[in-house]
């Protein structure tokens, strides 16, 4: 066994009573924020729009907060934008994830380096 | 949204080219070490013996190392014991997991406390 060939993977999820927020919805929200469209965000992840809606609604219900404002139609042709609380949660999650990965990288080298 | 109601879960896995070692096989090896029996270990996890064999063989093939010595029958009625390398990997994995969880706990409180 050669420790140099071993890699690690870390999955970080946030829960309330049920699974609420993880890598998938974080990416979905970032793309919806970039495209101003949940539909385009879902498409770029190869995900059905109905699934994107379900993931988003589940998270919003579990966390009891609106994460993404969705506008259907209108003069701007619909659109989507992160709510203030959605952006805040996303920033906290990405910070938590980034620093935990940095810590895990150091510890992986301690135990398997 | 009340951050006090949010919890986190961390899953740590080791890979070579394919998934090799995670919480499931770590527990299986610990129980096999305790019971001196892969069969009893599988039973106590509610797992079919055939599945336990498969998980163990996959990990041993991926890591290219023998983790558990299995003895069938004989005057001692069979048995199982961790190899030296199996015990070493298990100790490294549990140490890596423990310290990463400790780091994640601190960081969770930083971002969601």
Short mmCIF file of N, CA and C in Angstrom, two decimals, chain A:
data_model
loop_
_atom_site.label_atom_id
_atom_site.label_comp_id
_atom_site.label_asym_id
_atom_site.label_seq_id
_atom_site.Cartn_x
_atom_site.Cartn_y
_atom_site.Cartn_z
N UNK A 1 0.85 -1.19 0.00
CA UNK A 1 0.00 0.00 0.00
C UNK A 1 0.88 1.24 0.00
N UNK A 2 0.65 2.10 -0.98
CA UNK A 2 1.45 3.32 -1.11
C UNK A 2 0.59 4.52 -0.75
N UNK A 3 0.88 5.15 0.38
CA UNK A 3 0.05 6.28 0.82
C UNK A 3 0.04 7.43 -0.18
N UNK A 4 1.07 7.51 -1.05
CA UNK A 4 1.09 8.58 -2.04
C UNK A 4 -0.02 8.44 -3.07
N UNK A 5 -0.60 7.23 -3.17
CA UNK A 5 -1.67 7.01 -4.15
C UNK A 5 -3.06 7.19 -3.54
N UNK A 6 -3.10 7.48 -2.24
CA UNK A 6 -4.40 7.63 -1.58
C UNK A 6 -4.81 9.10 -1.58
N UNK A 7 -6.04 9.36 -1.97
CA UNK A 7 -6.60 10.71 -1.93
C UNK A 7 -7.76 10.72 -0.93
N UNK A 8 -8.26 11.90 -0.63
CA UNK A 8 -9.40 11.97 0.27
C UNK A 8 -10.50 12.81 -0.35
N UNK A 9 -11.72 12.55 0.10
CA UNK A 9 -12.86 13.35 -0.33
C UNK A 9 -13.71 13.68 0.89
N UNK A 10 -14.09 14.92 0.98
CA UNK A 10 -14.88 15.38 2.11
C UNK A 10 -16.20 15.91 1.60
N UNK A 11 -17.28 15.46 2.19
CA UNK A 11 -18.61 15.97 1.85
C UNK A 11 -19.19 16.67 3.07
N UNK A 12 -19.55 17.91 2.92
CA UNK A 12 -20.07 18.70 4.04
C UNK A 12 -21.52 19.07 3.77
N UNK A 13 -22.40 18.73 4.67
CA UNK A 13 -23.80 19.07 4.48
C UNK A 13 -24.36 19.74 5.72
N UNK A 14 -25.33 20.61 5.50
CA UNK A 14 -26.02 21.25 6.62
C UNK A 14 -27.40 20.64 6.76
N UNK A 15 -27.80 20.36 7.99
CA UNK A 15 -29.09 19.76 8.26
C UNK A 15 -29.89 20.64 9.22
N UNK A 16 -31.20 20.61 9.08
CA UNK A 16 -32.06 21.01 10.19
C UNK A 16 -32.61 19.69 10.69
N UNK A 17 -33.88 19.43 10.59
CA UNK A 17 -34.37 18.09 10.94
C UNK A 17 -34.12 17.13 9.79
N UNK A 18 -34.19 17.66 8.56
CA UNK A 18 -33.87 16.83 7.40
C UNK A 18 -32.77 17.51 6.59
N UNK A 19 -32.19 16.78 5.67
CA UNK A 19 -31.11 17.33 4.86
C UNK A 19 -31.54 18.63 4.21
N UNK A 20 -30.75 19.67 4.34
CA UNK A 20 -31.19 21.00 3.93
C UNK A 20 -30.30 21.66 2.89
N UNK A 21 -29.01 21.48 2.97
CA UNK A 21 -28.12 22.29 2.14
C UNK A 21 -26.80 21.56 1.95
N UNK A 22 -26.38 21.41 0.70
CA UNK A 22 -25.12 20.73 0.43
C UNK A 22 -24.50 21.27 -0.85
N UNK A 23 -23.53 20.55 -1.39
CA UNK A 23 -22.81 21.03 -2.57
C UNK A 23 -23.71 21.27 -3.78
N UNK A 24 -24.74 20.44 -3.96
CA UNK A 24 -25.60 20.55 -5.14
C UNK A 24 -26.40 21.84 -5.16
N UNK A 25 -27.08 22.14 -4.07
CA UNK A 25 -27.89 23.35 -4.06
C UNK A 25 -27.01 24.60 -4.00
N UNK A 26 -25.85 24.50 -3.39
CA UNK A 26 -24.93 25.65 -3.38
C UNK A 26 -24.56 26.02 -4.82
N UNK A 27 -24.22 25.00 -5.61
CA UNK A 27 -23.84 25.26 -7.01
C UNK A 27 -25.04 25.80 -7.80
N UNK A 28 -26.22 25.23 -7.54
CA UNK A 28 -27.44 25.67 -8.22
C UNK A 28 -27.71 27.14 -7.94
N UNK A 29 -27.58 27.55 -6.70
CA UNK A 29 -27.83 28.95 -6.34
C UNK A 29 -26.78 29.88 -6.97
N UNK A 30 -25.54 29.45 -6.99
CA UNK A 30 -24.49 30.28 -7.59
C UNK A 30 -24.75 30.49 -9.09
N UNK A 31 -25.17 29.42 -9.76
CA UNK A 31 -25.44 29.53 -11.20
C UNK A 31 -26.71 30.36 -11.45
N UNK A 32 -27.73 30.17 -10.61
CA UNK A 32 -28.96 30.97 -10.76
C UNK A 32 -28.64 32.44 -10.56
N UNK A 33 -27.72 32.72 -9.64
CA UNK A 33 -27.31 34.10 -9.39
C UNK A 33 -26.56 34.66 -10.60
N UNK A 34 -25.74 33.81 -11.23
CA UNK A 34 -24.94 34.25 -12.38
C UNK A 34 -25.83 34.48 -13.61
N UNK A 35 -26.76 33.53 -13.86
CA UNK A 35 -27.61 33.60 -15.06
C UNK A 35 -28.90 34.38 -14.82
N UNK A 36 -29.18 34.74 -13.56
CA UNK A 36 -30.48 35.34 -13.20
C UNK A 36 -31.63 34.43 -13.66
N UNK A 37 -31.40 33.12 -13.61
CA UNK A 37 -32.41 32.18 -14.09
C UNK A 37 -32.18 30.81 -13.46
N UNK A 38 -33.20 30.32 -12.76
CA UNK A 38 -33.11 28.97 -12.19
C UNK A 38 -33.11 27.93 -13.31
N UNK A 39 -33.85 28.22 -14.37
CA UNK A 39 -33.95 27.28 -15.49
C UNK A 39 -32.58 27.10 -16.16
N UNK A 40 -31.90 28.22 -16.44
CA UNK A 40 -30.57 28.13 -17.06
C UNK A 40 -29.56 27.46 -16.12
N UNK A 41 -29.70 27.75 -14.82
CA UNK A 41 -28.81 27.12 -13.84
C UNK A 41 -28.99 25.60 -13.87
N UNK A 42 -30.26 25.16 -13.87
CA UNK A 42 -30.54 23.72 -13.90
C UNK A 42 -29.99 23.10 -15.19
N UNK A 43 -30.25 23.77 -16.32
CA UNK A 43 -29.76 23.27 -17.61
C UNK A 43 -28.24 23.08 -17.60
N UNK A 44 -27.53 24.05 -17.08
CA UNK A 44 -26.07 23.98 -17.12
C UNK A 44 -25.52 22.90 -16.20
N UNK A 45 -26.37 22.42 -15.27
CA UNK A 45 -25.96 21.30 -14.42
C UNK A 45 -26.52 19.98 -14.96
N UNK A 46 -27.18 20.02 -16.12
CA UNK A 46 -27.78 18.80 -16.67
C UNK A 46 -28.91 18.29 -15.81
N UNK A 47 -29.61 19.21 -15.14
CA UNK A 47 -30.67 18.84 -14.20
C UNK A 47 -32.02 19.32 -14.74
N UNK A 48 -33.04 18.49 -14.56
CA UNK A 48 -34.39 18.90 -14.97
C UNK A 48 -34.83 20.10 -14.12
N UNK A 49 -35.55 21.02 -14.77
CA UNK A 49 -36.04 22.21 -14.06
C UNK A 49 -36.90 21.81 -12.87
N UNK A 50 -37.70 20.75 -13.04
CA UNK A 50 -38.59 20.30 -11.95
C UNK A 50 -37.77 19.82 -10.75
N UNK A 51 -36.61 19.22 -11.01
CA UNK A 51 -35.77 18.75 -9.91
C UNK A 51 -35.13 19.94 -9.19
N UNK A 52 -34.70 20.92 -9.97
CA UNK A 52 -34.11 22.13 -9.37
C UNK A 52 -35.12 22.82 -8.45
N UNK A 53 -36.36 22.94 -8.93
CA UNK A 53 -37.42 23.52 -8.11
C UNK A 53 -37.58 22.73 -6.82
N UNK A 54 -37.59 21.41 -6.93
CA UNK A 54 -37.83 20.55 -5.76
C UNK A 54 -36.70 20.72 -4.73
N UNK A 55 -35.46 20.70 -5.20
CA UNK A 55 -34.31 20.86 -4.31
C UNK A 55 -34.38 22.20 -3.59
N UNK A 56 -34.69 23.23 -4.37
CA UNK A 56 -34.75 24.58 -3.81
C UNK A 56 -35.89 24.69 -2.79
N UNK A 57 -37.07 24.17 -3.16
CA UNK A 57 -38.22 24.26 -2.24
C UNK A 57 -37.98 23.45 -0.97
N UNK A 58 -37.38 22.28 -1.10
CA UNK A 58 -37.06 21.47 0.08
C UNK A 58 -36.15 22.23 1.04
N UNK A 59 -35.10 22.86 0.47
CA UNK A 59 -34.16 23.60 1.31
C UNK A 59 -34.85 24.79 1.97
N UNK A 60 -35.66 25.51 1.19
CA UNK A 60 -36.35 26.67 1.75
C UNK A 60 -37.32 26.26 2.86
N UNK A 61 -37.99 25.14 2.68
CA UNK A 61 -38.92 24.67 3.71
C UNK A 61 -38.17 24.20 4.95
N UNK A 62 -37.07 23.47 4.74
CA UNK A 62 -36.31 22.94 5.88
C UNK A 62 -35.68 24.09 6.67
N UNK A 63 -35.17 25.09 5.97
CA UNK A 63 -34.49 26.21 6.63
C UNK A 63 -35.45 27.32 7.03
N UNK A 64 -36.68 27.22 6.53
CA UNK A 64 -37.69 28.25 6.81
C UNK A 64 -37.21 29.63 6.39
N UNK A 65 -36.71 29.70 5.18
CA UNK A 65 -36.23 30.99 4.65
C UNK A 65 -36.32 30.96 3.12
N UNK A 66 -36.56 32.12 2.53
CA UNK A 66 -36.54 32.24 1.08
C UNK A 66 -35.09 32.45 0.64
N UNK A 67 -34.60 31.58 -0.27
CA UNK A 67 -33.20 31.69 -0.70
C UNK A 67 -33.08 32.40 -2.05
N UNK A 68 -34.06 32.15 -2.93
CA UNK A 68 -34.00 32.67 -4.29
C UNK A 68 -35.36 33.25 -4.66
N UNK A 69 -35.38 34.50 -5.09
CA UNK A 69 -36.62 35.09 -5.61
C UNK A 69 -36.77 34.71 -7.07
N UNK A 70 -37.92 34.11 -7.41
CA UNK A 70 -38.17 33.70 -8.80
C UNK A 70 -39.28 34.56 -9.36
N UNK A 71 -39.05 35.13 -10.53
CA UNK A 71 -40.06 35.93 -11.20
C UNK A 71 -40.41 35.26 -12.52
N UNK A 72 -41.68 34.95 -12.72
CA UNK A 72 -42.11 34.32 -13.97
C UNK A 72 -42.64 35.39 -14.91
N UNK A 73 -42.14 35.42 -16.16
CA UNK A 73 -42.64 36.35 -17.17
C UNK A 73 -42.39 37.80 -16.81
N UNK A 74 -43.28 38.73 -17.22
CA UNK A 74 -43.09 40.15 -16.96
C UNK A 74 -42.24 40.79 -18.03
N UNK A 75 -42.08 42.10 -17.93
CA UNK A 75 -41.39 42.83 -18.99
C UNK A 75 -39.93 42.43 -19.10
N UNK A 76 -39.37 41.90 -17.99
CA UNK A 76 -37.97 41.47 -18.02
C UNK A 76 -37.85 40.00 -18.44
N UNK A 77 -38.97 39.37 -18.78
CA UNK A 77 -38.93 37.97 -19.20
C UNK A 77 -38.56 37.03 -18.08
N UNK A 78 -39.07 37.28 -16.90
CA UNK A 78 -38.79 36.42 -15.76
C UNK A 78 -37.43 36.71 -15.18
N UNK A 79 -36.91 35.78 -14.37
CA UNK A 79 -35.59 36.01 -13.78
C UNK A 79 -35.54 35.46 -12.37
N UNK A 80 -34.38 35.48 -11.81
CA UNK A 80 -34.19 34.97 -10.45
C UNK A 80 -33.03 35.71 -9.82
N UNK A 81 -33.14 35.96 -8.54
CA UNK A 81 -32.00 36.55 -7.83
C UNK A 81 -31.97 36.05 -6.39
N UNK A 82 -30.78 35.90 -5.88
CA UNK A 82 -30.61 35.47 -4.50
C UNK A 82 -31.23 36.49 -3.56
N UNK A 83 -31.89 36.01 -2.53
CA UNK A 83 -32.32 36.92 -1.47
C UNK A 83 -31.10 37.26 -0.61
N UNK A 84 -31.24 38.24 0.23
CA UNK A 84 -30.14 38.62 1.12
C UNK A 84 -29.75 37.43 2.01
N UNK A 85 -30.77 36.73 2.51
CA UNK A 85 -30.49 35.57 3.38
C UNK A 85 -29.90 34.41 2.58
N UNK A 86 -30.29 34.28 1.31
CA UNK A 86 -29.72 33.24 0.46
C UNK A 86 -28.23 33.48 0.22
N UNK A 87 -27.90 34.74 -0.06
CA UNK A 87 -26.49 35.08 -0.29
C UNK A 87 -25.67 34.89 0.99
N UNK A 88 -26.27 35.26 2.10
CA UNK A 88 -25.58 35.12 3.39
C UNK A 88 -25.31 33.64 3.70
N UNK A 89 -26.32 32.80 3.52
CA UNK A 89 -26.15 31.36 3.78
C UNK A 89 -25.09 30.76 2.85
N UNK A 90 -25.16 31.15 1.58
CA UNK A 90 -24.19 30.65 0.60
C UNK A 90 -22.77 31.04 0.99
N UNK A 91 -22.59 32.29 1.40
CA UNK A 91 -21.26 32.74 1.81
C UNK A 91 -20.75 32.00 3.04
N UNK A 92 -21.65 31.79 4.00
CA UNK A 92 -21.25 31.04 5.21
C UNK A 92 -20.88 29.61 4.84
N UNK A 93 -21.71 28.99 4.02
CA UNK A 93 -21.46 27.60 3.63
C UNK A 93 -20.13 27.46 2.90
N UNK A 94 -19.87 28.36 1.95
CA UNK A 94 -18.62 28.27 1.19
C UNK A 94 -17.40 28.56 2.08
N UNK A 95 -17.56 29.47 3.01
CA UNK A 95 -16.45 29.74 3.94
C UNK A 95 -16.19 28.54 4.84
N UNK A 96 -17.25 27.97 5.38
CA UNK A 96 -17.15 26.78 6.23
C UNK A 96 -16.51 25.64 5.46
N UNK A 97 -16.95 25.45 4.22
CA UNK A 97 -16.42 24.38 3.38
C UNK A 97 -14.93 24.62 3.05
N UNK A 98 -14.60 25.85 2.68
CA UNK A 98 -13.22 26.16 2.27
C UNK A 98 -12.25 25.94 3.43
N UNK A 99 -12.59 26.46 4.59
CA UNK A 99 -11.66 26.34 5.72
C UNK A 99 -11.59 24.92 6.25
N UNK A 100 -12.71 24.18 6.17
CA UNK A 100 -12.68 22.79 6.62
C UNK A 100 -11.83 21.95 5.67
N UNK A 101 -11.93 22.23 4.37
CA UNK A 101 -11.08 21.52 3.41
C UNK A 101 -9.60 21.83 3.64
N UNK A 102 -9.31 23.09 3.95
CA UNK A 102 -7.91 23.46 4.23
C UNK A 102 -7.39 22.70 5.46
N UNK A 103 -8.25 22.63 6.50
CA UNK A 103 -7.85 21.90 7.71
C UNK A 103 -7.68 20.42 7.40
N UNK A 104 -8.60 19.85 6.60
CA UNK A 104 -8.53 18.43 6.26
C UNK A 104 -7.28 18.12 5.42
N UNK A 105 -6.90 19.06 4.56
CA UNK A 105 -5.70 18.87 3.73
C UNK A 105 -4.46 18.74 4.62
N UNK A 106 -4.36 19.62 5.60
CA UNK A 106 -3.23 19.58 6.54
C UNK A 106 -3.24 18.26 7.31
N UNK A 107 -4.43 17.85 7.77
CA UNK A 107 -4.54 16.63 8.58
C UNK A 107 -4.33 15.37 7.75
N UNK A 108 -4.74 15.41 6.49
CA UNK A 108 -4.48 14.27 5.61
C UNK A 108 -2.96 14.06 5.47
N UNK A 109 -2.26 15.16 5.29
CA UNK A 109 -0.79 15.05 5.16
C UNK A 109 -0.16 14.56 6.46
N UNK A 110 -0.77 14.95 7.59
CA UNK A 110 -0.26 14.46 8.89
C UNK A 110 -0.41 12.94 9.00
N UNK A 111 -1.57 12.41 8.58
CA UNK A 111 -1.84 10.98 8.78
C UNK A 111 -1.43 10.10 7.61
N UNK A 112 -1.36 10.68 6.40
CA UNK A 112 -1.05 9.85 5.23
C UNK A 112 0.10 10.40 4.40
N UNK A 113 0.72 11.48 4.84
CA UNK A 113 1.80 12.10 4.05
C UNK A 113 3.09 11.32 4.14
#
